[in-house]
Short mmCIF file of C-alpha atoms in Angstrom, two decimals:
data_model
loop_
_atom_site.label_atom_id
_atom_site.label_comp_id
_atom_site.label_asym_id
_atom_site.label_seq_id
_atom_site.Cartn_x
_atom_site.Cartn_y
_atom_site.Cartn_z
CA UNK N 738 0.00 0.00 0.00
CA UNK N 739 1.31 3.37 -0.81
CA UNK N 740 1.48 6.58 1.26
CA UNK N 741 -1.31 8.52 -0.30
CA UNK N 742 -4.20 6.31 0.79
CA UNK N 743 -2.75 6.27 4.28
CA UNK N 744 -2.75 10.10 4.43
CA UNK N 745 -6.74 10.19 3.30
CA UNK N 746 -7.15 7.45 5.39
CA UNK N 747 -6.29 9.38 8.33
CA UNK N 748 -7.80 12.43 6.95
CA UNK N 749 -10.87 10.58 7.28
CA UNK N 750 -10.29 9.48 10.51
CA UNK N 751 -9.35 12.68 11.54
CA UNK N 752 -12.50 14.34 9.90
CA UNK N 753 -14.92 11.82 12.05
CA UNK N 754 -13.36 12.04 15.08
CA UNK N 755 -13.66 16.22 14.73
CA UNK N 756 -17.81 15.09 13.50
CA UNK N 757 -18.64 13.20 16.38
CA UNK N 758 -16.80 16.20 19.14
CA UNK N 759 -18.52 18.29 16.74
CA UNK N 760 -21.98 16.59 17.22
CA UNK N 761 -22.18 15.87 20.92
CA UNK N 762 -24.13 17.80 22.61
CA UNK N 763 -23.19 19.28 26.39
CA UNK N 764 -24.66 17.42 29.10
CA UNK N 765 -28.18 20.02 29.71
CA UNK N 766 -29.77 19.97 32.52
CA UNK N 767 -33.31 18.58 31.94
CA UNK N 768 -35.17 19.63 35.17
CA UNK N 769 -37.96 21.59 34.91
CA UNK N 770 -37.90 24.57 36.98
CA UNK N 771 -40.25 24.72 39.74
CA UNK N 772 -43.20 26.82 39.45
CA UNK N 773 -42.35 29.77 41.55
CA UNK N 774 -45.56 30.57 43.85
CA UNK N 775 -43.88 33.82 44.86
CA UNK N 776 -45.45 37.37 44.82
CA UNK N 777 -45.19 38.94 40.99
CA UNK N 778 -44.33 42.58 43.02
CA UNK N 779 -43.06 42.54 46.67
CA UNK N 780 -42.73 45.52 48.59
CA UNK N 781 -41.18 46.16 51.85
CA UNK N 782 -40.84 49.47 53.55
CA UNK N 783 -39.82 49.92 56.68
CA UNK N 784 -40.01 53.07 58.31
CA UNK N 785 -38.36 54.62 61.72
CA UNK N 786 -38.99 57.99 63.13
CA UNK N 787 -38.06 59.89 66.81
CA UNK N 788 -41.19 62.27 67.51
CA UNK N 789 -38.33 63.83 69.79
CA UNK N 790 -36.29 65.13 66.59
CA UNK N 791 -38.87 65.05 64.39
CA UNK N 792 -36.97 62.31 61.56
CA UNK N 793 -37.81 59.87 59.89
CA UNK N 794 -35.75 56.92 58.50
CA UNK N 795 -36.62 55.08 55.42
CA UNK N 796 -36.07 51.98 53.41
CA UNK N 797 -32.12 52.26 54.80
CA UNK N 798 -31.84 55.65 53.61
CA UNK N 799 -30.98 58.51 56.93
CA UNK N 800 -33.34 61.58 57.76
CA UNK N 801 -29.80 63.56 56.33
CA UNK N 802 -30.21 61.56 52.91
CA UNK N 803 -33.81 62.05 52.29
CA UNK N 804 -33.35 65.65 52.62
CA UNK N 805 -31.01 65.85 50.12
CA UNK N 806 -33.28 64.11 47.79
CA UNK N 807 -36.50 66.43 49.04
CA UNK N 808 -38.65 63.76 51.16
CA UNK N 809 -41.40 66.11 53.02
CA UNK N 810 -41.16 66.82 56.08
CA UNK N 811 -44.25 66.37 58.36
CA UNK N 812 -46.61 68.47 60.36
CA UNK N 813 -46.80 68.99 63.93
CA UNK N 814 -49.63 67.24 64.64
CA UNK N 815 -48.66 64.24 62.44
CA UNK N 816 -46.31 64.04 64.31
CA UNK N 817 -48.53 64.13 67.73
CA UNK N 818 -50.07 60.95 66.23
CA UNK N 819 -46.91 59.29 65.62
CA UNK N 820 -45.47 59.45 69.13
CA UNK N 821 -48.89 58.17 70.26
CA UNK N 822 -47.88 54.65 68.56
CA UNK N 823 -45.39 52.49 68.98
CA UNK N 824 -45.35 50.53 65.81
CA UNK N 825 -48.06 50.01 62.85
CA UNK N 826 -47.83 47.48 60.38
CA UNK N 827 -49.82 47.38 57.05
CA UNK N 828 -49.43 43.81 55.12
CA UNK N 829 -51.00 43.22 51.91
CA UNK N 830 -50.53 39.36 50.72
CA UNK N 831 -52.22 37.34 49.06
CA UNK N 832 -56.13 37.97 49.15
CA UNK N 833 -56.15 39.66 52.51
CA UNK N 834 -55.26 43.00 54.21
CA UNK N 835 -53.88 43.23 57.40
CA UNK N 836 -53.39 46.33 59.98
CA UNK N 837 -51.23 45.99 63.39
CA UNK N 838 -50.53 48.27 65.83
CA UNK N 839 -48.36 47.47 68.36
CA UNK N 840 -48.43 43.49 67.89
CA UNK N 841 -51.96 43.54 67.78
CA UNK N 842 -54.50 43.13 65.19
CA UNK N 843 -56.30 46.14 64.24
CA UNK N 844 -57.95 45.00 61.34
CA UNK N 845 -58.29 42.93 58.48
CA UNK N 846 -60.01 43.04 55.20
CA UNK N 847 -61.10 40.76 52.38
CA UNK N 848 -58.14 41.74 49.36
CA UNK N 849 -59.25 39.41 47.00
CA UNK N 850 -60.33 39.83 43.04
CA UNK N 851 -64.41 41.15 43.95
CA UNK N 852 -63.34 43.22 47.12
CA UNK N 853 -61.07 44.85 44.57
CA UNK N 854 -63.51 45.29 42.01
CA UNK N 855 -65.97 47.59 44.27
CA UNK N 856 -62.45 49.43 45.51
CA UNK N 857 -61.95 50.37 41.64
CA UNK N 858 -66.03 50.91 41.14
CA UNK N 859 -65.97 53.17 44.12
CA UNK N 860 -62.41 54.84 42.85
CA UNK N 861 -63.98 55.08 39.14
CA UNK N 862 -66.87 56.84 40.61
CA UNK N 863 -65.08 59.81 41.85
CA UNK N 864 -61.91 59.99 39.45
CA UNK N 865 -62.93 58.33 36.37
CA UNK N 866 -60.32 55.36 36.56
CA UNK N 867 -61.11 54.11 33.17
CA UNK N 868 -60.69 50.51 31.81
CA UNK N 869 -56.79 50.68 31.32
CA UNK N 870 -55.75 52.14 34.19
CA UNK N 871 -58.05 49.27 36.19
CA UNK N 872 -56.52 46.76 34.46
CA UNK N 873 -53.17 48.36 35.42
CA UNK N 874 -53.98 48.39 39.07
CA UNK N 875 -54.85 44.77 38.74
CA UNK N 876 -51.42 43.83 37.01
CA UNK N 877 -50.11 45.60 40.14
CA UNK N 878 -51.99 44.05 42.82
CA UNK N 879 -52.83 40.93 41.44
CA UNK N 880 -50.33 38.87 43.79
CA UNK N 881 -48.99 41.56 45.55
CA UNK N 882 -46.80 41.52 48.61
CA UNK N 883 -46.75 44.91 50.06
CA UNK N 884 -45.88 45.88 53.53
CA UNK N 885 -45.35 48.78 55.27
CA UNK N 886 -43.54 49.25 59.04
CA UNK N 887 -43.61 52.22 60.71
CA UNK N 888 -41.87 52.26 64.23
CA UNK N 889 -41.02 54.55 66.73
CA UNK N 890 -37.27 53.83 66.91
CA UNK N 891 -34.04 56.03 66.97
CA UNK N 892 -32.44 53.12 64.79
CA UNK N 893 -31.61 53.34 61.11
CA UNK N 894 -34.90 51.32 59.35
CA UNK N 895 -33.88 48.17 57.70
CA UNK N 896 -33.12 48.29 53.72
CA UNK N 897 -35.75 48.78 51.36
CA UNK N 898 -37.01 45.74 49.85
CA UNK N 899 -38.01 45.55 46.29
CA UNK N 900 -39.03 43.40 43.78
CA UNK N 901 -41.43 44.13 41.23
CA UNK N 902 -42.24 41.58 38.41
CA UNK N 903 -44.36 44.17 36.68
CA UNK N 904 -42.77 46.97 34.46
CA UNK N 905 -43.25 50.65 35.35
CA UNK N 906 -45.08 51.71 32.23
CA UNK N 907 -43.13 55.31 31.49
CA UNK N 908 -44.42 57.18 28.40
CA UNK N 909 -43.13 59.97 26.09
CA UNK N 910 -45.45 62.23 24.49
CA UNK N 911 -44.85 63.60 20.86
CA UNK N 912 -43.75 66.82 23.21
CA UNK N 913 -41.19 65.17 25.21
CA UNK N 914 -43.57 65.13 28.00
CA UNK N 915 -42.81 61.86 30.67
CA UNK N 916 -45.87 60.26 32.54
CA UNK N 917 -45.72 57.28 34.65
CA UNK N 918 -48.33 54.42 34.73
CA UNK N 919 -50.21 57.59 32.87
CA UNK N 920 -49.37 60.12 35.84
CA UNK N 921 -47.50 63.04 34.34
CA UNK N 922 -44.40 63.74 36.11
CA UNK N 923 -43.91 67.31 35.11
CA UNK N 924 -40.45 66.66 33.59
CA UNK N 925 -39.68 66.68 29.88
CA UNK N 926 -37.07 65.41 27.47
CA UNK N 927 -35.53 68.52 25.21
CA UNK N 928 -36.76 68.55 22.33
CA UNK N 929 -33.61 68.15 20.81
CA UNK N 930 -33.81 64.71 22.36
CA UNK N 931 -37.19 63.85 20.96
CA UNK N 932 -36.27 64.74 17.54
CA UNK N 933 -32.87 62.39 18.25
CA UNK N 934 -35.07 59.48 19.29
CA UNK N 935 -37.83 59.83 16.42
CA UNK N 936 -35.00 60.18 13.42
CA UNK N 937 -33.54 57.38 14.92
CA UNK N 938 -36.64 55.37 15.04
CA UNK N 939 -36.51 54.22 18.24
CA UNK N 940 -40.18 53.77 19.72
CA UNK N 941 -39.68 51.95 22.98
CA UNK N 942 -36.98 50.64 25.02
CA UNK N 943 -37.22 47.71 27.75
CA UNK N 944 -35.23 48.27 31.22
CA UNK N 945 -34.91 45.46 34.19
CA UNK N 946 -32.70 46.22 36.72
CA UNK N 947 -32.62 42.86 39.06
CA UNK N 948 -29.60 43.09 41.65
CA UNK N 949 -26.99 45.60 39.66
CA UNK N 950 -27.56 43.50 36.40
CA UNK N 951 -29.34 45.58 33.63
CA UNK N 952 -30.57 43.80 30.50
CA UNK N 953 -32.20 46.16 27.93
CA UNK N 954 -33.96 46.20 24.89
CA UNK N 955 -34.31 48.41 22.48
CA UNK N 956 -37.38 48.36 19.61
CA UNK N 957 -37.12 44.23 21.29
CA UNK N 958 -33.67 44.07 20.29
CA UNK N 959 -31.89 42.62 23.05
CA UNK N 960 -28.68 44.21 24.04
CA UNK N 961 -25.01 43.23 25.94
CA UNK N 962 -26.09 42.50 29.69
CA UNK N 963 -24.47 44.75 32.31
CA UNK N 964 -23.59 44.08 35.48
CA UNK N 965 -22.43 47.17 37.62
CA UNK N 966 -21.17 46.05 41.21
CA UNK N 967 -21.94 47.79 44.17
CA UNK N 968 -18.21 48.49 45.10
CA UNK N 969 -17.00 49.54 41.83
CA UNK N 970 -19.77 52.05 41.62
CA UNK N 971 -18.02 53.69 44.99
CA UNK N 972 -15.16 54.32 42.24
CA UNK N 973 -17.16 55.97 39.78
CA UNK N 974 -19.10 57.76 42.72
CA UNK N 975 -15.60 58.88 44.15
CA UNK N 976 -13.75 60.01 40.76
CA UNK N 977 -16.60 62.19 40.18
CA UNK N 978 -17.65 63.10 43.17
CA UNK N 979 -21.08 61.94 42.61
CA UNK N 980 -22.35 61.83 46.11
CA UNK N 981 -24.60 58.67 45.59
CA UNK N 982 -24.71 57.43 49.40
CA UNK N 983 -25.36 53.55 50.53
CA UNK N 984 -26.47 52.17 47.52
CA UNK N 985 -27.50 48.93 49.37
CA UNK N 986 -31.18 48.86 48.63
CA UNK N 987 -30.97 49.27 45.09
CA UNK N 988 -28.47 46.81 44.79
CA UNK N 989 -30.72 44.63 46.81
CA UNK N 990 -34.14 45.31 44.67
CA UNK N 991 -35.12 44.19 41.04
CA UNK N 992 -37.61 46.25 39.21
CA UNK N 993 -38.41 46.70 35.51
CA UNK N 994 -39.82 49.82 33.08
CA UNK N 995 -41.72 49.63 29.98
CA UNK N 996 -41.04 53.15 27.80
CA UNK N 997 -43.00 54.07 24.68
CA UNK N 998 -41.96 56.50 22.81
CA UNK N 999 -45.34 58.64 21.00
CA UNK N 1000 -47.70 56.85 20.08
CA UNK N 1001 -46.42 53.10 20.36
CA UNK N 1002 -47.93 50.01 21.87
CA UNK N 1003 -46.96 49.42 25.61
CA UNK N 1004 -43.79 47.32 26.28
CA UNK N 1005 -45.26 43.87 27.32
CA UNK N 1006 -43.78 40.79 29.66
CA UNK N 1007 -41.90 40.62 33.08
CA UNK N 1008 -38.48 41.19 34.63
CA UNK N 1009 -38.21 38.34 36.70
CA UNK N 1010 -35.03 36.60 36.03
CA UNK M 1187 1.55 12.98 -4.99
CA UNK M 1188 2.76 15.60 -5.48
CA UNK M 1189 5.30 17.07 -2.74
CA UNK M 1190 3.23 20.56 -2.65
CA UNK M 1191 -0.22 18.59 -1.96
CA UNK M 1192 1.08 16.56 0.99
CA UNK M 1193 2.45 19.26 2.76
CA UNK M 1194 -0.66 21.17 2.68
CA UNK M 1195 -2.99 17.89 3.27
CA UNK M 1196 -0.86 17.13 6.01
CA UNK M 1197 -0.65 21.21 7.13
CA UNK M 1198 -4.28 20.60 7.74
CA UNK M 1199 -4.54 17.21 9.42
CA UNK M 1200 -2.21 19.25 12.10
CA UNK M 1201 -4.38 21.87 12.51
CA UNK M 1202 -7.68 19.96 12.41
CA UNK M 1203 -5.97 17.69 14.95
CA UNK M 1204 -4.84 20.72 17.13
CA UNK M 1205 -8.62 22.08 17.02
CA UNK M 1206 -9.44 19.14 17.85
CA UNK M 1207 -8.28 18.73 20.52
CA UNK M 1208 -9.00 22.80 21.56
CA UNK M 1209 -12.86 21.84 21.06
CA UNK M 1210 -12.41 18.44 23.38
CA UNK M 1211 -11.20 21.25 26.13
CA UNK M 1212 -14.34 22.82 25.53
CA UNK M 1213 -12.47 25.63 23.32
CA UNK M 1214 -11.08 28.13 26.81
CA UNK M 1215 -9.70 30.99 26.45
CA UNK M 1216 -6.19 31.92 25.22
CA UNK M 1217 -4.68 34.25 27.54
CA UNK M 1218 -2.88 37.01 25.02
CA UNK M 1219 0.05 39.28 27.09
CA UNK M 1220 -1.38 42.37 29.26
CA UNK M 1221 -1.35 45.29 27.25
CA UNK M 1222 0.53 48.01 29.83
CA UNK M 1223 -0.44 51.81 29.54
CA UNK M 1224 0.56 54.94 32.04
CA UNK M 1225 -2.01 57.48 32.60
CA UNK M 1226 -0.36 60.91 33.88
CA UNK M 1227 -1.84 63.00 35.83
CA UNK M 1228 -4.76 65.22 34.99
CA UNK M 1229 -5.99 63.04 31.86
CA UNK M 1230 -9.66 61.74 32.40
CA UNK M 1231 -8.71 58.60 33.30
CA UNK M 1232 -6.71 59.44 36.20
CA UNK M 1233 -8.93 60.28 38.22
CA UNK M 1234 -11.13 56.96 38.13
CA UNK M 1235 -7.98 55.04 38.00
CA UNK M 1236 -7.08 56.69 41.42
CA UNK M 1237 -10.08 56.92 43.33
CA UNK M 1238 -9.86 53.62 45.08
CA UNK M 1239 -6.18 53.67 46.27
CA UNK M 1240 -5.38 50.96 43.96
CA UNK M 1241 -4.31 53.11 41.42
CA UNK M 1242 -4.84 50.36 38.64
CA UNK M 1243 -7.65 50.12 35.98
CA UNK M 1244 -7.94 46.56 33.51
CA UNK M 1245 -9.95 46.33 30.51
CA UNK M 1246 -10.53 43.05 29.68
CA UNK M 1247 -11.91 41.46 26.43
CA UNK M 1248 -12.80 37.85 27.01
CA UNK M 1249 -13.81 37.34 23.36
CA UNK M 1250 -16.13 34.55 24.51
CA UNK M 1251 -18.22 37.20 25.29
CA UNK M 1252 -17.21 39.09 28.34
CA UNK M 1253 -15.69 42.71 28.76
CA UNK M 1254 -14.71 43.69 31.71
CA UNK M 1255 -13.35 46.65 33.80
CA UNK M 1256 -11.90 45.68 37.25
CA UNK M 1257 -9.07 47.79 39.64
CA UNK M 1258 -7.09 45.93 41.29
CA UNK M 1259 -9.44 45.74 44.46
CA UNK M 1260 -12.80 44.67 42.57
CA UNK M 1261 -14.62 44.52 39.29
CA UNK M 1262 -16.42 47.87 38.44
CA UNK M 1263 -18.61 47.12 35.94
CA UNK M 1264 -19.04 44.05 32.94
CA UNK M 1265 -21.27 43.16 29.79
CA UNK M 1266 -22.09 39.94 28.57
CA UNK M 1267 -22.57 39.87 24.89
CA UNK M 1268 -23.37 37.24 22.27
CA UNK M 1269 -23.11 38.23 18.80
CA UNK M 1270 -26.25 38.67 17.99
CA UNK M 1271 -26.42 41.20 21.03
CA UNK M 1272 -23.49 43.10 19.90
CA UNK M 1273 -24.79 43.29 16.54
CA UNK M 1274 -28.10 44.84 17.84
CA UNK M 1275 -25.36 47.51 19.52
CA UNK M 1276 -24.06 48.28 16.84
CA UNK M 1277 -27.15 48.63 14.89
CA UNK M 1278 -27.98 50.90 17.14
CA UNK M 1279 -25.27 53.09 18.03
CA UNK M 1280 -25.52 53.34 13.74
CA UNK M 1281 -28.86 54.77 13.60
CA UNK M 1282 -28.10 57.03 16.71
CA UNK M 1283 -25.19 58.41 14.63
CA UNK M 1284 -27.21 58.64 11.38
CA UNK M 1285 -29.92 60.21 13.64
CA UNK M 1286 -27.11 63.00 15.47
CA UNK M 1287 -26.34 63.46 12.39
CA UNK M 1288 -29.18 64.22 10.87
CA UNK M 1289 -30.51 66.32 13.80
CA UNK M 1290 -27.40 68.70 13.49
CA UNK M 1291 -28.11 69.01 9.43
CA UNK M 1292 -24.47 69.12 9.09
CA UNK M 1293 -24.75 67.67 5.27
CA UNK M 1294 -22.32 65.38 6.27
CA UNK M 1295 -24.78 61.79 6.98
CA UNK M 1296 -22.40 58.70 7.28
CA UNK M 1297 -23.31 56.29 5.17
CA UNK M 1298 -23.93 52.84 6.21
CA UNK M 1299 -22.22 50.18 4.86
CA UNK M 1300 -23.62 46.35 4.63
CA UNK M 1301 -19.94 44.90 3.72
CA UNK M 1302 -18.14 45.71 7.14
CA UNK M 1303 -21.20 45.37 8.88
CA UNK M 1304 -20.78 41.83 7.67
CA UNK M 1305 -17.35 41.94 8.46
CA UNK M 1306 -17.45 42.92 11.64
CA UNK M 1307 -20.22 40.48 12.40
CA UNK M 1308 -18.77 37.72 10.91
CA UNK M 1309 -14.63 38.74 12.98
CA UNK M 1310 -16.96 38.62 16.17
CA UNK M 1311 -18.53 35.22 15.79
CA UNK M 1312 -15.30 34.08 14.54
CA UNK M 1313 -13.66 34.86 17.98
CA UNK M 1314 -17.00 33.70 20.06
CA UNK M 1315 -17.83 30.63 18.43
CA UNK M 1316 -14.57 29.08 17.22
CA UNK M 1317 -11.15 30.26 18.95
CA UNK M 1318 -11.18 32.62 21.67
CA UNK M 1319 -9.08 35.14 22.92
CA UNK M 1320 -8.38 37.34 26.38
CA UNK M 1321 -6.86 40.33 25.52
CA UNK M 1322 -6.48 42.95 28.93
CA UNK M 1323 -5.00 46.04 28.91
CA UNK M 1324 -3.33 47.46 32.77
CA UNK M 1325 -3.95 51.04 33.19
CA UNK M 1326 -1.62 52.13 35.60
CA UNK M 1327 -1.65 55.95 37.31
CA UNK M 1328 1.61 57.55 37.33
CA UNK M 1329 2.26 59.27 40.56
#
């Protein structure tokens, strides 16, 4: 036998060993994942205040840092109230609402799909709710976990909790004009902007933020997935000398927004990961 | 056969067996040499590169689809991208350009062009799907 069949012979060799790596697929995991029973948005604000200094704590941000950012400051005799109470509790989960004060049950309610219909009825009575912005409210509070702390406590109050499976529906008018979930918010894009964003044909971009990683879309063109750490941020915070504060419950939260540019259909799905 | 022919069939056994044997590994990535680069004082960078105390900055292009900036005390921010993702980018950052430009009715519109689009596209999945690369470049502050 000469040399030139051996070499195609081992071509071919060569060529079907390369085929079958080529064709074998990785080990997968096959599991299903568990159906997750958890609450689509969950909420969690705890609140301190001193009726002594008259401050308030919130979510893990300081009286000093929600001053900076223009939290209200409350009235005298709001303040009578508060020092009258320990601690009040409002929970919202599942199909029931729950009020405590002090350990104790105040009150509970029926939270469930008809209680919330007459809520909306009675709401649509006096402010003309509408069908969207019912159906809205239901995407909200359909399997909500909300709950609110307030307590009378020097302390810092514990990190704000966040996790919200439904997108914050943000909307730009032809004008620039912003309005959340169909609230205006008084501020504007320049129109310099708007005409950027039209000639570019861009008409509505998809934001979840879940833990410092931020996946967007743009038009439902997915792009690169960030992932800003907490620490590293305190680098970009100090070179510019951004004064951002404890960052610690955003980094903690996950939360999602839907925005339409004009006259475009809302962004649609979740951000759960 | 002819001398010529052998060399090149056998030129390409080698390097099917060597790929071979990079896609049994499960194809990881080839470390390239650090790229070093001083940053003086008062250029942008300096400041960032100083503001832990480190006083280091690395880029680093893990062409398997990972860019990331890190000092030397932790990792500051990274993207994940697939090649479809960074083509969407790029489409993007395209029509934003066409758009600025367009807005500013300079005269001067950049044309697109469908060739290095493809080009660029096609050097990307190259260095994703088939042989990949870590290229990092050390920013270092000078005092």
């Amino acid at each position: 036998m000469n040399k030139t069949p051996t070499i195609i012979k081992l071509l071919l060799a060569v060529i079907l060993v390369l085929g079958i790596l080529m064709v074998q697929q990785p080990p997968m995991a096959t599991a299903e994942i568990a159906k997750q029973e958890v609450p689509t948005n969950l909420v969690h604000i705890d609140i301190t205040y001193d009726p002594g200094t008259k401050s308030y704590s919130m979510g893990g941000f300081s009286a000093e840092e929600l001053r900076q950012v223009g939290a209200p400051q409350f009235q005298d005799e709001i303040w009578q109230i508060l020092s009258m109470l320990d601690n009040v509790t409002l929970k919202i989960q599942g199909d029931t609402i729950n009020v405590l004060t002090n350990d104790q049950q105040l009150l509970s309610l029926a939270w469930d799909a008809a209680s919330r219909d007459i809520l909306y009825s009675l709401l649509n009575a006096t402010i003309e709710l509408g069908d969207i912005d019912m159906a809205r409210a239901e995407d909200w509070l359909d399997n909500a976990d909300i709950e609110i702390t307030l307590r009378q406590s020097k302390e810092l109050s514990q990190p704000l909790k966040i996790s919200l499976g439904t997108l914050v529906q943000v909307q730009v008018a032809k004008n620039g004009e912003l309005s959340v979930e169909g609230f205006p918010t008084g501020y504007s894009l320049t129109p310099e902007t708007v005409e950027l964003i039209n000639a570019a044909n861009i008409e509505n971009l998809k934001l979840c933020w879940n833990k410092g990683v931020i996946d967007l879309q743009v038009n439902g063109q997915t792009l690169p997935q960030a992932t800003l750490y907490q620490g590293g941020l305190s680098v970009i915070d100090k070179a510019f000398g951004l004064n951002l504060g404890d960052l610690t419950p955003i980094f903690d939260s996950s939360f999602g927004a839907g925005l339409v540019i004009g006259e475009a259909d809302p962004v649609t799905g979740e951000c759960m990961p | 056969m002819p001398r010529f022919w052998r060399v090149l069939l056998i030129s390409i056994i080698i390097v099917l067996v060597l790929y071979g044997i990079y896609f049994a590994l499960g194809r990881p990535v080839i470390p390239l040499p650090t790229i070093s680069y001083k940053v003086s004082p008062g250029q942008p960078l300096h400041a960032i590169i100083t503001s832990d105390g480190a006083d280091e900055l690395k880029l680093t292009l893990n062409t398997s689809g990972k860019i990331e900036i890190a000092s030397e005390k932790q990792s500051v921010v990274a993207l994940n991208y697939t090649p479809e993702t960074f083509g969407n980018t790029l489409d993007l950052g395209e029509r934003l350009l066409i758009a600025q430009k367009t807005v500013q009715s300079d005269g001067d519109v950049p044309e697109s062009s469908p060739f290095l689009r493809k080009l660029i596209n096609w050097v990307i999945s190259y260095y994703y799907y088939v042989i990949r690369f870590r290229l990092s470049v050390l920013l270092t502050a000078l005092p």
